[in-house]
Amino acid sequence: KTTLLRVLSTFLPADSGRASVAGFDLFAQGGAVRSVVGYLPEGAPLDPDLRVAEYLRFRGRLRRMTGRHLRRRLHDVAAFCGLAPVLNARIRSLSAGQRHAVGLADAILHEPDVLLLDDPLAASDAVQSREFARLLAAPEISEGRLVLFSTHDAGLVRAAATRVLFLERGRLAADTASIPLAGSLADWFDRWTAK
């Protein structure tokens, strides 16, 4: 799953196959794919010496965001992710949950059409997991964009998923879009994972 998300985000080149993201060919239009994708890898690589606002400004500039637009988006994502009180704190001083929120803020800063999240609840405690599930289900994240996340957390699937894909040994094993559901998605998920 991690490899698939790294390939779809263009972080890792694929050695075979075909794929498109938001209508862009992954192999021929990698730059276009990067412009429409927000990616939160497991254990997001954050610079611990930077302050939160410095880090987000740096990441915005890498995406060619400038001036008023960058300041507005930085303010908006900081408020949405609960980072406004720690914008001037160094990343090293943040809790694991706050660092995770910085990674999410970075991923959504440029308002991507596609958001890829690699096991977003890894190493999260129960409180952080509930908060992250709430953020994923919020209209600021879920409306108008495709959100694809990998997880082993059934609670996150129940809280935020509208479609579930099961992978086994790198192959698609099941897809709720192609199987008639008897009951809710959560009921189907529980039956499948009990196998």
PDB file of C-alpha atoms in Angstrom:
ATOM      1  CA  LYS A   1       0.000   0.000   0.000  1.00  0.00           C
ATOM      2  CA  THR A   2       2.814   2.376   0.856  1.00  0.00           C
ATOM      3  CA  THR A   3       4.517   1.657  -2.469  1.00  0.00           C
ATOM      4  CA  LEU A   4       1.275   2.294  -4.361  1.00  0.00           C
ATOM      5  CA  LEU A   5       0.764   5.672  -2.666  1.00  0.00           C
ATOM      6  CA  ARG A   6       4.398   6.643  -3.241  1.00  0.00           C
ATOM      7  CA  VAL A   7       4.026   5.840  -6.941  1.00  0.00           C
ATOM      8  CA  LEU A   8       0.710   7.721  -7.253  1.00  0.00           C
ATOM      9  CA  SER A   9       2.271  10.776  -5.585  1.00  0.00           C
ATOM     10  CA  THR A  10       5.316  10.546  -7.943  1.00  0.00           C
ATOM     11  CA  PHE A  11       7.546  10.235  -4.881  1.00  0.00           C
ATOM     12  CA  LEU A  12       8.699   6.853  -6.203  1.00  0.00           C
ATOM     13  CA  PRO A  13       8.949   6.022  -9.922  1.00  0.00           C
ATOM     14  CA  ALA A  14       7.032   2.990 -11.161  1.00  0.00           C
ATOM     15  CA  ASP A  15       8.863   0.380 -13.168  1.00  0.00           C
ATOM     16  CA  SER A  16       5.819  -0.948 -15.028  1.00  0.00           C
ATOM     17  CA  GLY A  17       2.075  -0.579 -15.455  1.00  0.00           C
ATOM     18  CA  ARG A  18      -0.183   2.355 -16.233  1.00  0.00           C
ATOM     19  CA  ALA A  19      -1.850   4.932 -14.045  1.00  0.00           C
ATOM     20  CA  SER A  20      -3.455   8.323 -14.210  1.00  0.00           C
ATOM     21  CA  VAL A  21      -4.219  10.765 -11.417  1.00  0.00           C
ATOM     22  CA  ALA A  22      -6.895  13.429 -11.920  1.00  0.00           C
ATOM     23  CA  GLY A  23      -6.698  12.762 -15.654  1.00  0.00           C
ATOM     24  CA  PHE A  24      -2.913  13.157 -15.879  1.00  0.00           C
ATOM     25  CA  ASP A  25      -0.715  10.309 -17.053  1.00  0.00           C
ATOM     26  CA  LEU A  26       1.522   9.370 -14.159  1.00  0.00           C
ATOM     27  CA  PHE A  27       4.502   8.600 -16.398  1.00  0.00           C
ATOM     28  CA  ALA A  28       4.255  11.380 -18.984  1.00  0.00           C
ATOM     29  CA  GLN A  29       2.856  14.202 -16.823  1.00  0.00           C
ATOM     30  CA  GLY A  30       4.516  13.805 -13.408  1.00  0.00           C
ATOM     31  CA  GLY A  31       4.756  17.558 -12.840  1.00  0.00           C
ATOM     32  CA  ALA A  32       1.032  17.983 -13.456  1.00  0.00           C
ATOM     33  CA  VAL A  33       0.281  15.089 -11.109  1.00  0.00           C
ATOM     34  CA  ARG A  34       2.377  16.705  -8.345  1.00  0.00           C
ATOM     35  CA  SER A  35       0.476  19.973  -8.770  1.00  0.00           C
ATOM     36  CA  VAL A  36      -2.904  18.331  -8.059  1.00  0.00           C
ATOM     37  CA  VAL A  37      -1.837  15.859  -5.349  1.00  0.00           C
ATOM     38  CA  GLY A  38      -1.393  16.411  -1.642  1.00  0.00           C
ATOM     39  CA  TYR A  39       0.590  13.609  -0.018  1.00  0.00           C
ATOM     40  CA  LEU A  40       0.988  12.745   3.642  1.00  0.00           C
ATOM     41  CA  PRO A  41       3.466   9.889   3.996  1.00  0.00           C
ATOM     42  CA  GLU A  42       3.589   7.770   7.110  1.00  0.00           C
ATOM     43  CA  GLY A  43       6.008   9.559   9.421  1.00  0.00           C
ATOM     44  CA  ALA A  44       6.026  12.786   7.408  1.00  0.00           C
ATOM     45  CA  PRO A  45       9.583  14.146   7.100  1.00  0.00           C
ATOM     46  CA  LEU A  46       9.407  17.475   8.925  1.00  0.00           C
ATOM     47  CA  ASP A  47      12.366  19.733   9.666  1.00  0.00           C
ATOM     48  CA  PRO A  48      12.491  19.817  13.494  1.00  0.00           C
ATOM     49  CA  ASP A  49      14.469  23.066  13.582  1.00  0.00           C
ATOM     50  CA  LEU A  50      11.873  25.119  11.702  1.00  0.00           C
ATOM     51  CA  ARG A  51       8.914  26.811  13.295  1.00  0.00           C
ATOM     52  CA  VAL A  52       5.513  25.574  12.063  1.00  0.00           C
ATOM     53  CA  ALA A  53       4.774  28.771  10.100  1.00  0.00           C
ATOM     54  CA  GLU A  54       8.277  28.756   8.564  1.00  0.00           C
ATOM     55  CA  TYR A  55       7.860  25.164   7.459  1.00  0.00           C
ATOM     56  CA  LEU A  56       4.437  25.761   5.893  1.00  0.00           C
ATOM     57  CA  ARG A  57       5.634  28.940   4.131  1.00  0.00           C
ATOM     58  CA  PHE A  58       8.628  27.013   2.759  1.00  0.00           C
ATOM     59  CA  ARG A  59       6.401  24.187   1.520  1.00  0.00           C
ATOM     60  CA  GLY A  60       3.978  26.688  -0.035  1.00  0.00           C
ATOM     61  CA  ARG A  61       6.799  28.441  -1.899  1.00  0.00           C
ATOM     62  CA  LEU A  62       7.932  25.074  -3.274  1.00  0.00           C
ATOM     63  CA  ARG A  63       4.451  24.878  -4.788  1.00  0.00           C
ATOM     64  CA  ARG A  64       4.799  28.395  -6.230  1.00  0.00           C
ATOM     65  CA  MET A  65       2.421  29.943  -3.714  1.00  0.00           C
ATOM     66  CA  THR A  66       3.224  33.550  -2.845  1.00  0.00           C
ATOM     67  CA  GLY A  67       2.026  36.690  -1.111  1.00  0.00           C
ATOM     68  CA  ARG A  68      -1.507  37.110   0.087  1.00  0.00           C
ATOM     69  CA  HIS A  69      -2.646  33.739  -1.254  1.00  0.00           C
ATOM     70  CA  LEU A  70       0.022  31.871   0.717  1.00  0.00           C
ATOM     71  CA  ARG A  71      -0.681  33.875   3.898  1.00  0.00           C
ATOM     72  CA  ARG A  72      -4.443  33.220   3.597  1.00  0.00           C
ATOM     73  CA  ARG A  73      -3.983  29.489   3.007  1.00  0.00           C
ATOM     74  CA  LEU A  74      -1.459  29.197   5.835  1.00  0.00           C
ATOM     75  CA  HIS A  75      -3.928  30.886   8.183  1.00  0.00           C
ATOM     76  CA  ASP A  76      -6.811  28.677   6.965  1.00  0.00           C
ATOM     77  CA  VAL A  77      -4.988  25.349   7.256  1.00  0.00           C
ATOM     78  CA  ALA A  78      -3.492  26.292  10.629  1.00  0.00           C
ATOM     79  CA  ALA A  79      -6.975  27.038  11.957  1.00  0.00           C
ATOM     80  CA  PHE A  80      -8.474  23.904  10.429  1.00  0.00           C
ATOM     81  CA  CYS A  81      -5.718  21.599  11.720  1.00  0.00           C
ATOM     82  CA  GLY A  82      -5.626  23.192  15.194  1.00  0.00           C
ATOM     83  CA  LEU A  83      -2.152  24.633  14.692  1.00  0.00           C
ATOM     84  CA  ALA A  84      -2.872  28.344  15.212  1.00  0.00           C
ATOM     85  CA  PRO A  85      -1.606  28.303  18.841  1.00  0.00           C
ATOM     86  CA  VAL A  86       1.694  26.667  17.837  1.00  0.00           C
ATOM     87  CA  LEU A  87       2.552  28.475  14.587  1.00  0.00           C
ATOM     88  CA  ASN A  88       5.648  30.012  16.194  1.00  0.00           C
ATOM     89  CA  ALA A  89       6.745  26.814  17.958  1.00  0.00           C
ATOM     90  CA  ARG A  90       9.620  24.742  16.653  1.00  0.00           C
ATOM     91  CA  ILE A  91       8.454  21.460  15.169  1.00  0.00           C
ATOM     92  CA  ARG A  92      10.717  19.503  17.540  1.00  0.00           C
ATOM     93  CA  SER A  93       8.716  20.837  20.503  1.00  0.00           C
ATOM     94  CA  LEU A  94       5.357  19.574  19.200  1.00  0.00           C
ATOM     95  CA  SER A  95       3.529  16.466  20.316  1.00  0.00           C
ATOM     96  CA  ALA A  96       3.242  13.563  17.865  1.00  0.00           C
ATOM     97  CA  GLY A  97      -0.351  14.570  17.149  1.00  0.00           C
ATOM     98  CA  GLN A  98       0.626  18.164  16.416  1.00  0.00           C
ATOM     99  CA  ARG A  99       3.433  17.025  14.092  1.00  0.00           C
ATOM    100  CA  HIS A 100       0.909  14.869  12.285  1.00  0.00           C
ATOM    101  CA  ALA A 101      -1.354  17.918  11.959  1.00  0.00           C
ATOM    102  CA  VAL A 102       1.567  19.855  10.432  1.00  0.00           C
ATOM    103  CA  GLY A 103       1.936  17.080   7.844  1.00  0.00           C
ATOM    104  CA  LEU A 104      -1.780  17.260   7.027  1.00  0.00           C
ATOM    105  CA  ALA A 105      -1.640  21.071   6.805  1.00  0.00           C
ATOM    106  CA  ASP A 106       1.246  20.747   4.360  1.00  0.00           C
ATOM    107  CA  ALA A 107      -0.661  18.188   2.270  1.00  0.00           C
ATOM    108  CA  ILE A 108      -3.746  20.408   1.910  1.00  0.00           C
ATOM    109  CA  LEU A 109      -2.012  23.803   1.783  1.00  0.00           C
ATOM    110  CA  HIS A 110      -2.170  24.083  -2.022  1.00  0.00           C
ATOM    111  CA  GLU A 111      -5.814  22.878  -2.178  1.00  0.00           C
ATOM    112  CA  PRO A 112      -5.092  19.660  -4.097  1.00  0.00           C
ATOM    113  CA  ASP A 113      -7.717  17.787  -6.083  1.00  0.00           C
ATOM    114  CA  VAL A 114      -6.397  14.468  -4.749  1.00  0.00           C
ATOM    115  CA  LEU A 115      -5.227  13.778  -1.212  1.00  0.00           C
ATOM    116  CA  LEU A 116      -3.120  10.659  -0.566  1.00  0.00           C
ATOM    117  CA  LEU A 117      -2.623   9.620   3.057  1.00  0.00           C
ATOM    118  CA  ASP A 118      -0.372   6.705   3.961  1.00  0.00           C
ATOM    119  CA  ASP A 119      -1.590   5.063   7.170  1.00  0.00           C
ATOM    120  CA  PRO A 120      -2.488   8.419   8.746  1.00  0.00           C
ATOM    121  CA  LEU A 121      -3.183   6.917  12.178  1.00  0.00           C
ATOM    122  CA  ALA A 122       0.104   5.050  12.582  1.00  0.00           C
ATOM    123  CA  ALA A 123       1.485   5.728  16.060  1.00  0.00           C
ATOM    124  CA  SER A 124      -1.595   7.765  17.036  1.00  0.00           C
ATOM    125  CA  ASP A 125      -3.329   7.334  20.361  1.00  0.00           C
ATOM    126  CA  ALA A 126      -7.127   7.003  20.636  1.00  0.00           C
ATOM    127  CA  VAL A 127      -7.729  10.749  21.056  1.00  0.00           C
ATOM    128  CA  GLN A 128      -5.506  11.621  18.067  1.00  0.00           C
ATOM    129  CA  SER A 129      -7.225   8.926  15.979  1.00  0.00           C
ATOM    130  CA  ARG A 130     -10.695  10.335  16.701  1.00  0.00           C
ATOM    131  CA  GLU A 131      -9.538  13.894  15.927  1.00  0.00           C
ATOM    132  CA  PHE A 132      -7.922  12.847  12.657  1.00  0.00           C
ATOM    133  CA  ALA A 133     -11.042  10.896  11.617  1.00  0.00           C
ATOM    134  CA  ARG A 134     -13.094  14.030  12.361  1.00  0.00           C
ATOM    135  CA  LEU A 135     -10.767  16.134  10.196  1.00  0.00           C
ATOM    136  CA  LEU A 136     -10.957  13.661   7.301  1.00  0.00           C
ATOM    137  CA  ALA A 137     -14.746  13.675   7.372  1.00  0.00           C
ATOM    138  CA  ALA A 138     -14.892  17.503   7.486  1.00  0.00           C
ATOM    139  CA  PRO A 139     -16.120  19.294   4.339  1.00  0.00           C
ATOM    140  CA  GLU A 140     -12.793  21.163   4.063  1.00  0.00           C
ATOM    141  CA  ILE A 141     -11.149  17.814   3.296  1.00  0.00           C
ATOM    142  CA  SER A 142     -13.830  15.591   1.821  1.00  0.00           C
ATOM    143  CA  GLU A 143     -15.854  17.884  -0.446  1.00  0.00           C
ATOM    144  CA  GLY A 144     -14.641  18.381  -3.991  1.00  0.00           C
ATOM    145  CA  ARG A 145     -11.591  16.150  -3.756  1.00  0.00           C
ATOM    146  CA  LEU A 146     -10.687  12.500  -3.835  1.00  0.00           C
ATOM    147  CA  VAL A 147      -9.167  11.296  -0.571  1.00  0.00           C
ATOM    148  CA  LEU A 148      -7.343   7.971  -0.766  1.00  0.00           C
ATOM    149  CA  PHE A 149      -5.904   6.595   2.450  1.00  0.00           C
ATOM    150  CA  SER A 150      -4.409   3.324   3.579  1.00  0.00           C
ATOM    151  CA  THR A 151      -5.153   2.067   7.062  1.00  0.00           C
ATOM    152  CA  HIS A 152      -5.551  -0.939   9.301  1.00  0.00           C
ATOM    153  CA  ASP A 153      -7.845   1.081  11.573  1.00  0.00           C
ATOM    154  CA  ALA A 154     -11.477  -0.020  11.271  1.00  0.00           C
ATOM    155  CA  GLY A 155     -12.639   3.084  13.156  1.00  0.00           C
ATOM    156  CA  LEU A 156     -11.165   5.385  10.517  1.00  0.00           C
ATOM    157  CA  VAL A 157     -12.817   3.370   7.761  1.00  0.00           C
ATOM    158  CA  ARG A 158     -16.177   3.607   9.524  1.00  0.00           C
ATOM    159  CA  ALA A 159     -15.782   7.343  10.184  1.00  0.00           C
ATOM    160  CA  ALA A 160     -14.435   8.548   6.855  1.00  0.00           C
ATOM    161  CA  ALA A 161     -14.657   5.989   4.019  1.00  0.00           C
ATOM    162  CA  THR A 162     -17.310   5.889   1.325  1.00  0.00           C
ATOM    163  CA  ARG A 163     -15.576   3.125  -0.622  1.00  0.00           C
ATOM    164  CA  VAL A 164     -13.158   0.427   0.512  1.00  0.00           C
ATOM    165  CA  LEU A 165     -10.508  -1.384  -1.511  1.00  0.00           C
ATOM    166  CA  PHE A 166      -8.808  -4.438  -0.039  1.00  0.00           C
ATOM    167  CA  LEU A 167      -5.314  -5.310  -1.244  1.00  0.00           C
ATOM    168  CA  GLU A 168      -3.710  -8.698  -0.754  1.00  0.00           C
ATOM    169  CA  ARG A 169      -0.085  -9.232  -1.748  1.00  0.00           C
ATOM    170  CA  GLY A 170      -0.163  -6.143  -3.941  1.00  0.00           C
ATOM    171  CA  ARG A 171      -3.325  -7.121  -5.812  1.00  0.00           C
ATOM    172  CA  LEU A 172      -6.877  -5.831  -5.530  1.00  0.00           C
ATOM    173  CA  ALA A 173      -8.838  -8.454  -3.574  1.00  0.00           C
ATOM    174  CA  ALA A 174     -12.161  -6.618  -3.156  1.00  0.00           C
ATOM    175  CA  ASP A 175     -13.778  -3.294  -3.974  1.00  0.00           C
ATOM    176  CA  THR A 176     -17.044  -2.185  -2.409  1.00  0.00           C
ATOM    177  CA  ALA A 177     -17.886  -0.286  -5.607  1.00  0.00           C
ATOM    178  CA  SER A 178     -18.200  -3.551  -7.539  1.00  0.00           C
ATOM    179  CA  ILE A 179     -19.908  -5.649  -4.867  1.00  0.00           C
ATOM    180  CA  PRO A 180     -23.558  -5.156  -3.949  1.00  0.00           C
ATOM    181  CA  LEU A 181     -23.588  -4.134  -0.312  1.00  0.00           C
ATOM    182  CA  ALA A 182     -26.018  -5.761   2.070  1.00  0.00           C
ATOM    183  CA  GLY A 183     -26.246  -3.275   4.907  1.00  0.00           C
ATOM    184  CA  SER A 184     -23.898  -0.428   5.611  1.00  0.00           C
ATOM    185  CA  LEU A 185     -20.300  -0.072   4.489  1.00  0.00           C
ATOM    186  CA  ALA A 186     -19.229  -0.589   8.110  1.00  0.00           C
ATOM    187  CA  ASP A 187     -21.183  -3.878   8.281  1.00  0.00           C
ATOM    188  CA  TRP A 188     -19.578  -5.053   5.034  1.00  0.00           C
ATOM    189  CA  PHE A 189     -16.133  -4.046   6.281  1.00  0.00           C
ATOM    190  CA  ASP A 190     -16.643  -5.969   9.531  1.00  0.00           C
ATOM    191  CA  ARG A 191     -17.722  -9.108   7.651  1.00  0.00           C
ATOM    192  CA  TRP A 192     -14.770  -8.893   5.235  1.00  0.00           C
ATOM    193  CA  THR A 193     -12.131  -8.313   7.913  1.00  0.00           C
ATOM    194  CA  ALA A 194     -13.518 -11.183  10.024  1.00  0.00           C
ATOM    195  CA  LYS A 195     -12.595 -13.649   7.238  1.00  0.00           C
TER     196      LYS A 195
END
